[in-house]
Short mmCIF file of C-alpha atoms in Angstrom, two decimals:
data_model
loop_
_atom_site.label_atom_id
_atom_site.label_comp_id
_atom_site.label_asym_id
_atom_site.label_seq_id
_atom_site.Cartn_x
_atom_site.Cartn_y
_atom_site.Cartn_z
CA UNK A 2 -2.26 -29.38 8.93
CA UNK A 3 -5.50 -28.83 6.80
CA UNK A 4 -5.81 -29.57 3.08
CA UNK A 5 -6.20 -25.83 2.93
CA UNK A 6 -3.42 -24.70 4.82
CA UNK A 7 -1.55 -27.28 2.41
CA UNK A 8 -2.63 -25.53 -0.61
CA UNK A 9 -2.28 -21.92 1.11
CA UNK A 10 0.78 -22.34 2.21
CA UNK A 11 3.06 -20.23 0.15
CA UNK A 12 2.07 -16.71 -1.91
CA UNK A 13 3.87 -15.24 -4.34
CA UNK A 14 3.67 -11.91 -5.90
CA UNK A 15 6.06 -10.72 -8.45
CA UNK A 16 6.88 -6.96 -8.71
CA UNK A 17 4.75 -4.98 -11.62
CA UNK A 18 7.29 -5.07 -15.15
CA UNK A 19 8.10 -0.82 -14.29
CA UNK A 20 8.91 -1.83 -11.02
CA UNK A 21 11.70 -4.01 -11.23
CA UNK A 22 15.11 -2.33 -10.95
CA UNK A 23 17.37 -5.22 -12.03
CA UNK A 24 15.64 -8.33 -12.57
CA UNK A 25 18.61 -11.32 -13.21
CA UNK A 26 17.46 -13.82 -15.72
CA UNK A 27 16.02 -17.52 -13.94
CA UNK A 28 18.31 -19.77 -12.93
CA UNK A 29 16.30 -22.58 -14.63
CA UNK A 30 15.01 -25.61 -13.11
CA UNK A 31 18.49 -26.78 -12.43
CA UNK A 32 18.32 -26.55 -8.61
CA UNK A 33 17.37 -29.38 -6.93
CA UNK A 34 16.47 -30.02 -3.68
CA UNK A 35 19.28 -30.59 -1.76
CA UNK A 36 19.39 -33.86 0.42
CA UNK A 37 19.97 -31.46 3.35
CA UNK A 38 18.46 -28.47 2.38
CA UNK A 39 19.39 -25.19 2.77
CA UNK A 40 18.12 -21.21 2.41
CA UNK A 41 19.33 -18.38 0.38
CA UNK A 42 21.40 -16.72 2.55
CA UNK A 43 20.60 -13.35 -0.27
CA UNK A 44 16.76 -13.42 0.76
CA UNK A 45 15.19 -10.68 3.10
CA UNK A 46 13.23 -12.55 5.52
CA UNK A 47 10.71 -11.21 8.11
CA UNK A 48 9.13 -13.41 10.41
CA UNK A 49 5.29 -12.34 11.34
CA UNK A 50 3.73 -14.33 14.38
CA UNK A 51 4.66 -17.85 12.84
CA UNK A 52 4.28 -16.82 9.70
CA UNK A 53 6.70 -15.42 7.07
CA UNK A 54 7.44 -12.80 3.77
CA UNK A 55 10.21 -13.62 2.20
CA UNK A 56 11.56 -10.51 -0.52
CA UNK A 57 14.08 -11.94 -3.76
CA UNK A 58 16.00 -9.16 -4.73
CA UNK A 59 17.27 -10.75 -7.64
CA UNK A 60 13.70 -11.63 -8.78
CA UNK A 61 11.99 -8.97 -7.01
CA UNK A 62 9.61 -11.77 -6.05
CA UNK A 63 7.93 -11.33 -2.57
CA UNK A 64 6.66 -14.73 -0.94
CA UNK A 65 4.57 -15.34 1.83
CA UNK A 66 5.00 -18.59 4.26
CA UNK A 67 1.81 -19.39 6.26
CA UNK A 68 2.96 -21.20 9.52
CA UNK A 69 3.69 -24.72 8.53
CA UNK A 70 5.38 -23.24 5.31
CA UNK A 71 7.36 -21.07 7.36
CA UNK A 72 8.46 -24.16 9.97
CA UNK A 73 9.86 -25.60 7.33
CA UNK A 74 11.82 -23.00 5.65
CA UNK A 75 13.39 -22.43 9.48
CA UNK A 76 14.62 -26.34 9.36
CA UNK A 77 16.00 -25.65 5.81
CA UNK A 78 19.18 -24.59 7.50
CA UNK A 79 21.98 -27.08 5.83
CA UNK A 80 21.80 -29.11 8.94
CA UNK A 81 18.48 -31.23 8.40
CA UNK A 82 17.69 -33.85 5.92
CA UNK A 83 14.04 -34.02 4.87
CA UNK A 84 13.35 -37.07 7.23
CA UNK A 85 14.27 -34.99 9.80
CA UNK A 86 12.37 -32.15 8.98
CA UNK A 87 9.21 -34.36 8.50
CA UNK A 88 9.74 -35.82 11.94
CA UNK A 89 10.06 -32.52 13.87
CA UNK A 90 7.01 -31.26 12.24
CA UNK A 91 5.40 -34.70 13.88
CA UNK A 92 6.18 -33.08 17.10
CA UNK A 93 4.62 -29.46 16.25
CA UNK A 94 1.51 -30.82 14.28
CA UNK A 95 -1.05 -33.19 14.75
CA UNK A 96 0.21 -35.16 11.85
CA UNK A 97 1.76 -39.01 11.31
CA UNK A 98 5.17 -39.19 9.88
CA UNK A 99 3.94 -40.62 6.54
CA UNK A 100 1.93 -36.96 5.90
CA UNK A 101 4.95 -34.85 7.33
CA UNK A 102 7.15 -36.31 5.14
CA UNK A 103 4.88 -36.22 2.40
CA UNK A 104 3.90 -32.21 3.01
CA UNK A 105 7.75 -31.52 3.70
CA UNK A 106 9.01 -33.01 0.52
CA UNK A 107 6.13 -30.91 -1.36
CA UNK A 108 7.03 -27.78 0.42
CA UNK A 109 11.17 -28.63 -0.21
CA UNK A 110 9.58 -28.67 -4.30
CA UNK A 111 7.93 -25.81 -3.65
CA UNK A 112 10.67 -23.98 -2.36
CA UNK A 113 13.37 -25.05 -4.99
CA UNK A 114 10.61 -24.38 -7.42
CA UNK A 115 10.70 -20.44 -6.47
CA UNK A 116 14.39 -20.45 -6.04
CA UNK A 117 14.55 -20.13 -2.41
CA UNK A 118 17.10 -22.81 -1.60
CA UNK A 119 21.17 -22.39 -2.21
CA UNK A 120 22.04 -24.30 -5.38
CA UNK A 121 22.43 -27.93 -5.14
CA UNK A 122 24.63 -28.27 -2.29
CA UNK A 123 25.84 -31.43 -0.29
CA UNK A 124 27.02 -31.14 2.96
CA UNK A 125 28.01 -34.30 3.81
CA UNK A 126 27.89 -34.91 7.76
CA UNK A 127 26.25 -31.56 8.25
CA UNK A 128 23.58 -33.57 9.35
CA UNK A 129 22.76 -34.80 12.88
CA UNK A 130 25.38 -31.98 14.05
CA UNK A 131 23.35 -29.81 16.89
CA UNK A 132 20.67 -32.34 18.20
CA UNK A 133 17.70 -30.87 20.18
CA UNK A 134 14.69 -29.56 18.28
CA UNK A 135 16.10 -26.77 15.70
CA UNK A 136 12.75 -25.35 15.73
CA UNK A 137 13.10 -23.85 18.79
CA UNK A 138 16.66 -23.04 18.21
CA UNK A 139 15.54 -19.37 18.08
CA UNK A 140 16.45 -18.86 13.97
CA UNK A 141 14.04 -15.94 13.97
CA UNK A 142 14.93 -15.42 9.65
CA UNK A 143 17.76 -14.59 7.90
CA UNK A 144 18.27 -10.78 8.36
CA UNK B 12 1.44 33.46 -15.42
CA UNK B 13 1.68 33.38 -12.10
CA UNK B 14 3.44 30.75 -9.62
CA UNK B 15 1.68 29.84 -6.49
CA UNK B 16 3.19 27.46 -3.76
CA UNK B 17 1.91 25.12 -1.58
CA UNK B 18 2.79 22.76 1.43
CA UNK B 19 0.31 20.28 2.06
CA UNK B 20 1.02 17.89 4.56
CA UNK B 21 4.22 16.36 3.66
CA UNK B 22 3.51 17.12 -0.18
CA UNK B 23 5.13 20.42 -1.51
CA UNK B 24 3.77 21.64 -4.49
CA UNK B 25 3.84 24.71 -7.43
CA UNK B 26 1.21 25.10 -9.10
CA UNK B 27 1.76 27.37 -12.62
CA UNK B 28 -0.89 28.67 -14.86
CA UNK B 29 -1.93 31.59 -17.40
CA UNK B 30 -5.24 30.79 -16.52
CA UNK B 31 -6.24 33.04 -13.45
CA UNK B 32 -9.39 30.45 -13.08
CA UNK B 33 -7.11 28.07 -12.52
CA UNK B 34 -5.16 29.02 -10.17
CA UNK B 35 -8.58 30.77 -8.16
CA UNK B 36 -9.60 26.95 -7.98
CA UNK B 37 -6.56 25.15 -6.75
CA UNK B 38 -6.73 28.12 -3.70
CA UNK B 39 -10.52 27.64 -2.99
CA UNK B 40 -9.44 23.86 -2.00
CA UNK B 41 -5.64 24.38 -0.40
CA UNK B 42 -5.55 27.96 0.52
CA UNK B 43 -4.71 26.62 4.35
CA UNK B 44 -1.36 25.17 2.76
CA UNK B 45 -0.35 28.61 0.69
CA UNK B 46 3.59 29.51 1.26
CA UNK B 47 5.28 32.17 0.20
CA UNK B 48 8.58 30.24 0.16
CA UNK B 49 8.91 27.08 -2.14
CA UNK B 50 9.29 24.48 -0.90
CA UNK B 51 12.90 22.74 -0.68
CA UNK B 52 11.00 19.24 -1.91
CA UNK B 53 7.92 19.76 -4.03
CA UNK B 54 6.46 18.65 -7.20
CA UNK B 55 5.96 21.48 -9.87
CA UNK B 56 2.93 21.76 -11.82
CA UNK B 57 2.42 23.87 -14.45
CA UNK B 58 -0.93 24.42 -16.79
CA UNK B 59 -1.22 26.30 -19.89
CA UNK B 60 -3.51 26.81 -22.79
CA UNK B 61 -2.68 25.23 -25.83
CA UNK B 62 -2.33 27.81 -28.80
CA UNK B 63 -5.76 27.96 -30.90
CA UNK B 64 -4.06 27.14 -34.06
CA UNK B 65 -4.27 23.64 -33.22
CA UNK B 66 -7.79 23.96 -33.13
CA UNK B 67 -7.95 19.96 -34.00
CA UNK B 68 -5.80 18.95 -30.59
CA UNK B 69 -6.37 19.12 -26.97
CA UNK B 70 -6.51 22.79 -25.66
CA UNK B 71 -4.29 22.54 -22.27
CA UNK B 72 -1.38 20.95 -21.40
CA UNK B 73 -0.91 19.90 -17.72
CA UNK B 74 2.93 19.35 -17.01
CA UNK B 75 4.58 18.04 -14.51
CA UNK B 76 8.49 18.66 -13.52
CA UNK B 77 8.81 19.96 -16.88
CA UNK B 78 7.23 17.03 -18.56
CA UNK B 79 3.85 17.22 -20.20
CA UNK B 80 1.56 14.76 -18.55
CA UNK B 81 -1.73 15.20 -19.78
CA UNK B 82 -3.33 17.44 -22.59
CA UNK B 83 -6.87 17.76 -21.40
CA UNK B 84 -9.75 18.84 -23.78
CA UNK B 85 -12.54 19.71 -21.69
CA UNK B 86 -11.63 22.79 -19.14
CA UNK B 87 -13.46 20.44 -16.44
CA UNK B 88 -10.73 17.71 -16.62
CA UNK B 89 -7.74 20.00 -15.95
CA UNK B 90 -8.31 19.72 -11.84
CA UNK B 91 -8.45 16.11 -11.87
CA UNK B 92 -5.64 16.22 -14.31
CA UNK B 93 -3.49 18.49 -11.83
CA UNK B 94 -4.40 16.19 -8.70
CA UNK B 95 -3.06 12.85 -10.93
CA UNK B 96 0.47 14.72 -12.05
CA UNK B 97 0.78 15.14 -8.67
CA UNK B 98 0.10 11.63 -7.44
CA UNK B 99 2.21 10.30 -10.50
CA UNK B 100 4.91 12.97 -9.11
CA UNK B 101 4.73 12.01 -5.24
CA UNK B 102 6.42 8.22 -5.66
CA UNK B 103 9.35 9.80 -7.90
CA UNK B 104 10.40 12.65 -5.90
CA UNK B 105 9.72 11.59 -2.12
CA UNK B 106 11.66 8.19 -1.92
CA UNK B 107 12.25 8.19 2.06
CA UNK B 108 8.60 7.73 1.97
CA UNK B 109 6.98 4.25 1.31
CA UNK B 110 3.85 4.73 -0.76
CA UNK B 111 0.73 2.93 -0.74
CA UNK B 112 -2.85 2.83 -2.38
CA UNK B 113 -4.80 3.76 0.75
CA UNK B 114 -6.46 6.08 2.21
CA UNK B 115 -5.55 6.76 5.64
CA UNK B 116 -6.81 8.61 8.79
CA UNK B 117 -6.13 9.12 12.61
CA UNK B 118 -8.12 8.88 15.66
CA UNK B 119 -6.98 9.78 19.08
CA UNK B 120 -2.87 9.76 17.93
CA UNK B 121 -2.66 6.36 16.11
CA UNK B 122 -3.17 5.57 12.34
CA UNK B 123 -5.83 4.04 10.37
CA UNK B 124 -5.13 2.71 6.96
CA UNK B 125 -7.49 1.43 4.27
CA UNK B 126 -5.89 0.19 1.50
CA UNK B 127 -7.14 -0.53 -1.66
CA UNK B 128 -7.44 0.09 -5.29
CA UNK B 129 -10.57 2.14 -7.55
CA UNK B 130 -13.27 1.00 -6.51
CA UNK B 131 -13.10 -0.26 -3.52
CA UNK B 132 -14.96 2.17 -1.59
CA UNK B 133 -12.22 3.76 0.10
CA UNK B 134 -12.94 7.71 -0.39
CA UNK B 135 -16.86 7.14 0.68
CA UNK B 136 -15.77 5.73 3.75
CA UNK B 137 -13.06 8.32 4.46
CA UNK B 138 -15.63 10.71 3.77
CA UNK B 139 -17.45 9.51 6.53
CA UNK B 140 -15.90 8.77 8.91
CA UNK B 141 -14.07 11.99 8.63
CA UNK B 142 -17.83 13.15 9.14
CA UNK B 143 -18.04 10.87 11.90
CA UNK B 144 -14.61 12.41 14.08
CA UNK B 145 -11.78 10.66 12.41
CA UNK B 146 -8.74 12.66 11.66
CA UNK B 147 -7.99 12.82 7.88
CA UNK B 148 -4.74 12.68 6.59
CA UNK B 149 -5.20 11.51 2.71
CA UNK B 150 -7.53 9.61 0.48
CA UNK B 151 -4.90 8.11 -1.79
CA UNK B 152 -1.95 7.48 -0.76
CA UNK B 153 -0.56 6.01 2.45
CA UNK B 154 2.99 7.67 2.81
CA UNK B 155 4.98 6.04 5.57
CA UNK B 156 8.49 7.25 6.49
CA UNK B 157 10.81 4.85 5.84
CA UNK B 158 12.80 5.86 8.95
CA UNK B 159 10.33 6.40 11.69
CA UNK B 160 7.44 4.31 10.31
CA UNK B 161 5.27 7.20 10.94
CA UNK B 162 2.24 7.62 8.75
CA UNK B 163 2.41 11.52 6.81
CA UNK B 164 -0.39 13.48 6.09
CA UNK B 165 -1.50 14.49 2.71
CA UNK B 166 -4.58 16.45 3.22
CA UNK B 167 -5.51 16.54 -0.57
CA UNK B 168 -9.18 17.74 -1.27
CA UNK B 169 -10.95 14.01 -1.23
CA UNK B 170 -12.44 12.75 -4.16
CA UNK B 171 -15.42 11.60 -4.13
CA UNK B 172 -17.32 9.98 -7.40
CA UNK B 173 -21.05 11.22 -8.33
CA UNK B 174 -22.34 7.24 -7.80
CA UNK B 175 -21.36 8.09 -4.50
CA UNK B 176 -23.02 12.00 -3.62
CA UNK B 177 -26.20 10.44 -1.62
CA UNK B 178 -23.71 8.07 0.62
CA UNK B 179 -21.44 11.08 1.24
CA UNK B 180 -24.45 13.09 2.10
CA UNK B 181 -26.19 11.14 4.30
CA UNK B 182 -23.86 11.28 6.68
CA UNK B 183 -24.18 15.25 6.38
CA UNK B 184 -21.62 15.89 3.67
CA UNK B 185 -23.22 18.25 1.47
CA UNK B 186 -22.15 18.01 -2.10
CA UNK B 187 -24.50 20.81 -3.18
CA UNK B 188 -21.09 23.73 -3.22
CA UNK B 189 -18.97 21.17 -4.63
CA UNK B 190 -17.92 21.84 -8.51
CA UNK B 191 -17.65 18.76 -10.83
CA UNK B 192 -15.18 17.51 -12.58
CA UNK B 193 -14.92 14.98 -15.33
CA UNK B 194 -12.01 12.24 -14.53
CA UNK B 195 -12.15 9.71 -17.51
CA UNK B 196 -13.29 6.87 -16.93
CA UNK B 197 -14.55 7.09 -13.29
CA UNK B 198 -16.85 9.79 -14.66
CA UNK B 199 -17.62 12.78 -13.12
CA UNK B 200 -16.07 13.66 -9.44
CA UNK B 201 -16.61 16.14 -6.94
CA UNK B 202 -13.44 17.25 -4.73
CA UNK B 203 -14.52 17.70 -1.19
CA UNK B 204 -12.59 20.00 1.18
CA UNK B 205 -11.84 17.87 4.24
CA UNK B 206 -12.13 21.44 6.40
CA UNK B 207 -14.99 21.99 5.13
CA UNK B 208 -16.60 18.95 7.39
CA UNK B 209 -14.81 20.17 10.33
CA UNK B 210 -12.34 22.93 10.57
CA UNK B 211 -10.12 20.51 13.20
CA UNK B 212 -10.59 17.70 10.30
CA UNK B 213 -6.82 17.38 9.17
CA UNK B 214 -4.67 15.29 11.44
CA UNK B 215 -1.03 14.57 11.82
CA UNK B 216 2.00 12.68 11.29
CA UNK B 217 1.26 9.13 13.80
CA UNK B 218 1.89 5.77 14.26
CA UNK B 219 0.21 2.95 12.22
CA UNK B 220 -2.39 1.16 14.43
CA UNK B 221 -4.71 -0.26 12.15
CA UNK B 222 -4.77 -2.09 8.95
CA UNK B 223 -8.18 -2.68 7.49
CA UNK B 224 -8.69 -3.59 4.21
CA UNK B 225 -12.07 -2.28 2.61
CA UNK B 226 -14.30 -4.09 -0.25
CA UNK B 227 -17.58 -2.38 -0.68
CA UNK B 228 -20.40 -4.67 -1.61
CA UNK B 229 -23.60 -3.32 -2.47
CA UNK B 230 -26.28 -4.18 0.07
CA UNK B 231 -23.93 -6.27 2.23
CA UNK B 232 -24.38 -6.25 5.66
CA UNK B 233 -20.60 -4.85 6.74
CA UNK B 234 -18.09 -6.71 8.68
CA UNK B 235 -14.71 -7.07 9.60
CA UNK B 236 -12.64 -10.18 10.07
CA UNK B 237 -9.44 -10.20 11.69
CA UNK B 238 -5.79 -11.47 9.51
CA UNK B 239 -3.01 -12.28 9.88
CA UNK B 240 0.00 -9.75 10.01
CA UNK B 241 1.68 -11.48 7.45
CA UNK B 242 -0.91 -11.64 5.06
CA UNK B 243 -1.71 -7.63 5.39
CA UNK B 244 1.49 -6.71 4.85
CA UNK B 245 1.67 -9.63 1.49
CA UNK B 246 -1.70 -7.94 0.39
CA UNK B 247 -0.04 -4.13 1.30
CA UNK B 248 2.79 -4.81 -1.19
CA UNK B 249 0.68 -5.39 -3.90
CA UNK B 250 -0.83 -1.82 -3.80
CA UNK B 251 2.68 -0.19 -3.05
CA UNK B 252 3.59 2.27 -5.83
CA UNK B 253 7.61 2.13 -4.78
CA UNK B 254 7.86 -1.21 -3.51
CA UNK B 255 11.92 -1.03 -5.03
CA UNK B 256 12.64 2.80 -5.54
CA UNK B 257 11.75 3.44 -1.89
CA UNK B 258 15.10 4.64 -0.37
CA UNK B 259 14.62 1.34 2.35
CA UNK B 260 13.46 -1.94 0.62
CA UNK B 261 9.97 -1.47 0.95
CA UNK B 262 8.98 -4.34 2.41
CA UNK B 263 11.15 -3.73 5.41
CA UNK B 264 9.47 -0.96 5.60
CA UNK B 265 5.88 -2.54 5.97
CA UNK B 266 7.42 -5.61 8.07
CA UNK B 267 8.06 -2.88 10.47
CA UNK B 268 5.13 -0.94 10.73
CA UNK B 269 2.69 -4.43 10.50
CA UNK B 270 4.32 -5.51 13.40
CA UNK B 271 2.51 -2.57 15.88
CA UNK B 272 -1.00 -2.85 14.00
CA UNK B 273 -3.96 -4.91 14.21
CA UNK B 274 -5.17 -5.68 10.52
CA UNK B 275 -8.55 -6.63 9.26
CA UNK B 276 -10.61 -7.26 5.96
CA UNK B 277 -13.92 -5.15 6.13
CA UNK B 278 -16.87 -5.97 3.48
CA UNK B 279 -18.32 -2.18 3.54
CA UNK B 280 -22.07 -2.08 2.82
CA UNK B 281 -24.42 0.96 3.79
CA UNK B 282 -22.15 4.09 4.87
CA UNK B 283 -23.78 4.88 7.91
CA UNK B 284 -23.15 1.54 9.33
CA UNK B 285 -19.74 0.68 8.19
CA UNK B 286 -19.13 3.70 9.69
CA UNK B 287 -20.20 2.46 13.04
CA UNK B 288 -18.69 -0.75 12.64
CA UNK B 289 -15.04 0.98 12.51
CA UNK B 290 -15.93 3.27 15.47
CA UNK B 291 -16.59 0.33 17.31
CA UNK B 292 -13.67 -1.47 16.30
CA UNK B 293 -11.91 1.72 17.33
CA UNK B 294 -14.01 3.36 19.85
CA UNK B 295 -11.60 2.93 22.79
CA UNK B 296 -9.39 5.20 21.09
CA UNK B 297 -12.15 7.99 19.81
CA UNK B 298 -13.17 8.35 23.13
CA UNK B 299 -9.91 8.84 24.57
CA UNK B 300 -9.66 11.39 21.50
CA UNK B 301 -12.64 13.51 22.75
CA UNK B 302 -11.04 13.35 26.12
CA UNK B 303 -7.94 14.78 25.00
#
């Protein structure tokens, strides 16, 4: 995980103003990260060798993931607490728990940030359910 | 005033005029695509003189689906005029196709696109490599079906700027025949009938095979590095014209179709050898093309 691929790791491209066909006002900075974070389940998602583009109807935003990014976003599934997250990614990338963590939390801001994740949602126990390494679960997006 | 219509590619036009002249031009370049039927889908253009006791406003009025468009002053803007109601027209009345700023060729049966915006060196190339036994299916737009993913042709007479005449001709384009227009700002132009480089020039509807993304730098040595699928199809929405009014979400559309191509940015220098660099990059395929 590379300083650059940390500052690369999400694009975003909003739609020109005569494109947009309904464009919802923001939700505000309301949404927080969730403790156990999850996606929009409204979000088109395409998955492009590791990598991702994610299209926001209600924004007509278009986002792209590079490959840690997009690891990340696949472990945002209501299931995995950040901790979690950060120590998966210690299994994927050549990187100590201190740094996942740190990247993970940054990406979870980043994501809340362009109103990717549900609203504000607990699940209490929803954690620690399914075991195993849910990056390899085979979550290939949300289509 | 007389009503001429024409299929070209997967564009249908009408083209309207009281001005003989006119219409004598628009059939020098697209006489190949003449119909006598009009066609079911097509974009209607009509151009007319302004009357003379406006002597203080623009002389001609280029319209478009019944809505004026332009008003030209100078009888050598009303082509170029004509050719933009047309590419303003295309994203509004052909929605099952996905529309892109490229232009876009084929060799042997798979598809070449080259997006980008003015500037970017994109008609030159076409130009040339056209001259060099690519197939040429448009120099503007990049029309994929939303369905089948297929890349249409739009054989539109290419446009190529006067900066540009000695590139174009020294890869054996001659620009000497060609008339010259003035477009605005980009100056003056010179619209180059693809058959006239080779009467099998035009190709057809194919699969998307190759994304390469071209930025012409002056004096640059060209070459091409590879990226990633995702990133093509980020940088490909940014020059879609109907990223939302496409009947499929549009970037389903180019998910889709990135997902069979290899994609690349090219810094495009001298024409000759950017030329060569792409038939390299492609030359499996051109020689199974002059096989075939």
């Amino acid at each position: 995980m590379s300083t650059n691929d940390q500052a690369n790791a999400i694009t975003t491209r909003s739609a020109p103003p005569g494109e947009v066909g309904q464009v919802v006002s923001a939700l505000g900075n309301e949404l927080k990260t969730s403790s156990v974070p999850r996606r929009r389940h409204d979000l088109t998602v395409h998955e492009l060798d590791g990598e991702a583009l994610i299209f926001d109807a209600k924004s007509a935003d278009t986002h792209r993931l590079n490959m840690t990014a997009c690891f990340i976003w696949r472990l945002c599934d209501g299931r995995h607490e950040p901790r979690e997250i950060a120590e998966t990614l210690t299994r994927h990338f050549d990187v100590d728990f201190d740094e996942a963590l740190e990247h993970t939390e940054r990406m979870l801001d980043e994501f809340t940030g362009r109103q990717l994740l549900a609203e504000n949602e607990l699940v209490p126990g929803a954690a620690r359910s399914a075991g195993g390494d849910p990056a390899e679960d085979g979550q290939r997006g949300d289509r | 005033m007389k009503t001429r219509y024409f299929q070209i590619g997967a564009v249908g036009t009408s083209l309207t005029s009281d001005r003989r002249d006119v219409l004598e031009e628009y059939l020098g370049l697209y006489r190949k695509y003449l119909v006598d039927v009009a066609p079911a889908w097509r974009t209607d253009i009509q151009v007319l003189r302004k009357p003379l006791r406006f002597p203080h406003r623009r002389r001609y009025e280029v319209i478009a689906n019944r809505r004026t468009r332009y008003e030209p002053a100078r009888r050598d803007e009303i082509y170029p005029y004509v050719e933009w109601a047309i590419n303003f027209e295309v994203p509004r009345t052909m929605p099952e196709y996905l529309q892109l700023h490229a232009s876009t060729l084929q060799v042997g049966d798979e598809g070449v696109i080259f997006p980008g915006g003015s500037g970017s060196g994109k008609s030159t190339l076409t130009t040339g490599l056209v001259a060099s036994g690519f197939r040429y299916l448009c120099d503007e737009f990049a029309l994929i079906h939303a369905d089948t993913l297929m890349l249409a042709p739009f054989p539109r007479a290419i446009c190529v700027k006067k900066p540009s005449y000695e590139a174009v001709e020294s890869v054996g384009v001659s620009m000497s025949g060609v008339r010259h227009y003035y477009k605005g700002t980009k100056g003056y132009v010179g619209y180059v009938n693809p058959l006239s480089i080779r009467p099998d020039a035009v190709g057809e509807s194919c699969p998307i095979r190759w994304v390469i993304f071209p930025k012409y730098q002056a004096g640059e040595e060209p070459r091409l590095t590879p990226i990633s699928r995702a990133q093509a199809a980020f940088d490909l929405h940014r020059v879609c014209f109907n990223l939302l009014s496409c009947r499929t979400i549009g970037l389903d559309v180019i998910a889709g179709m990135i997902r069979g191509a290899r994609c690349f940015q090219l810094v495009s220098g001298e024409i000759k050898a950017t030329c060569e660099l792409v038939k390299d990059l492609v030359g499996e395929r051109m020689s199974l093309a002059a096989a075939g």
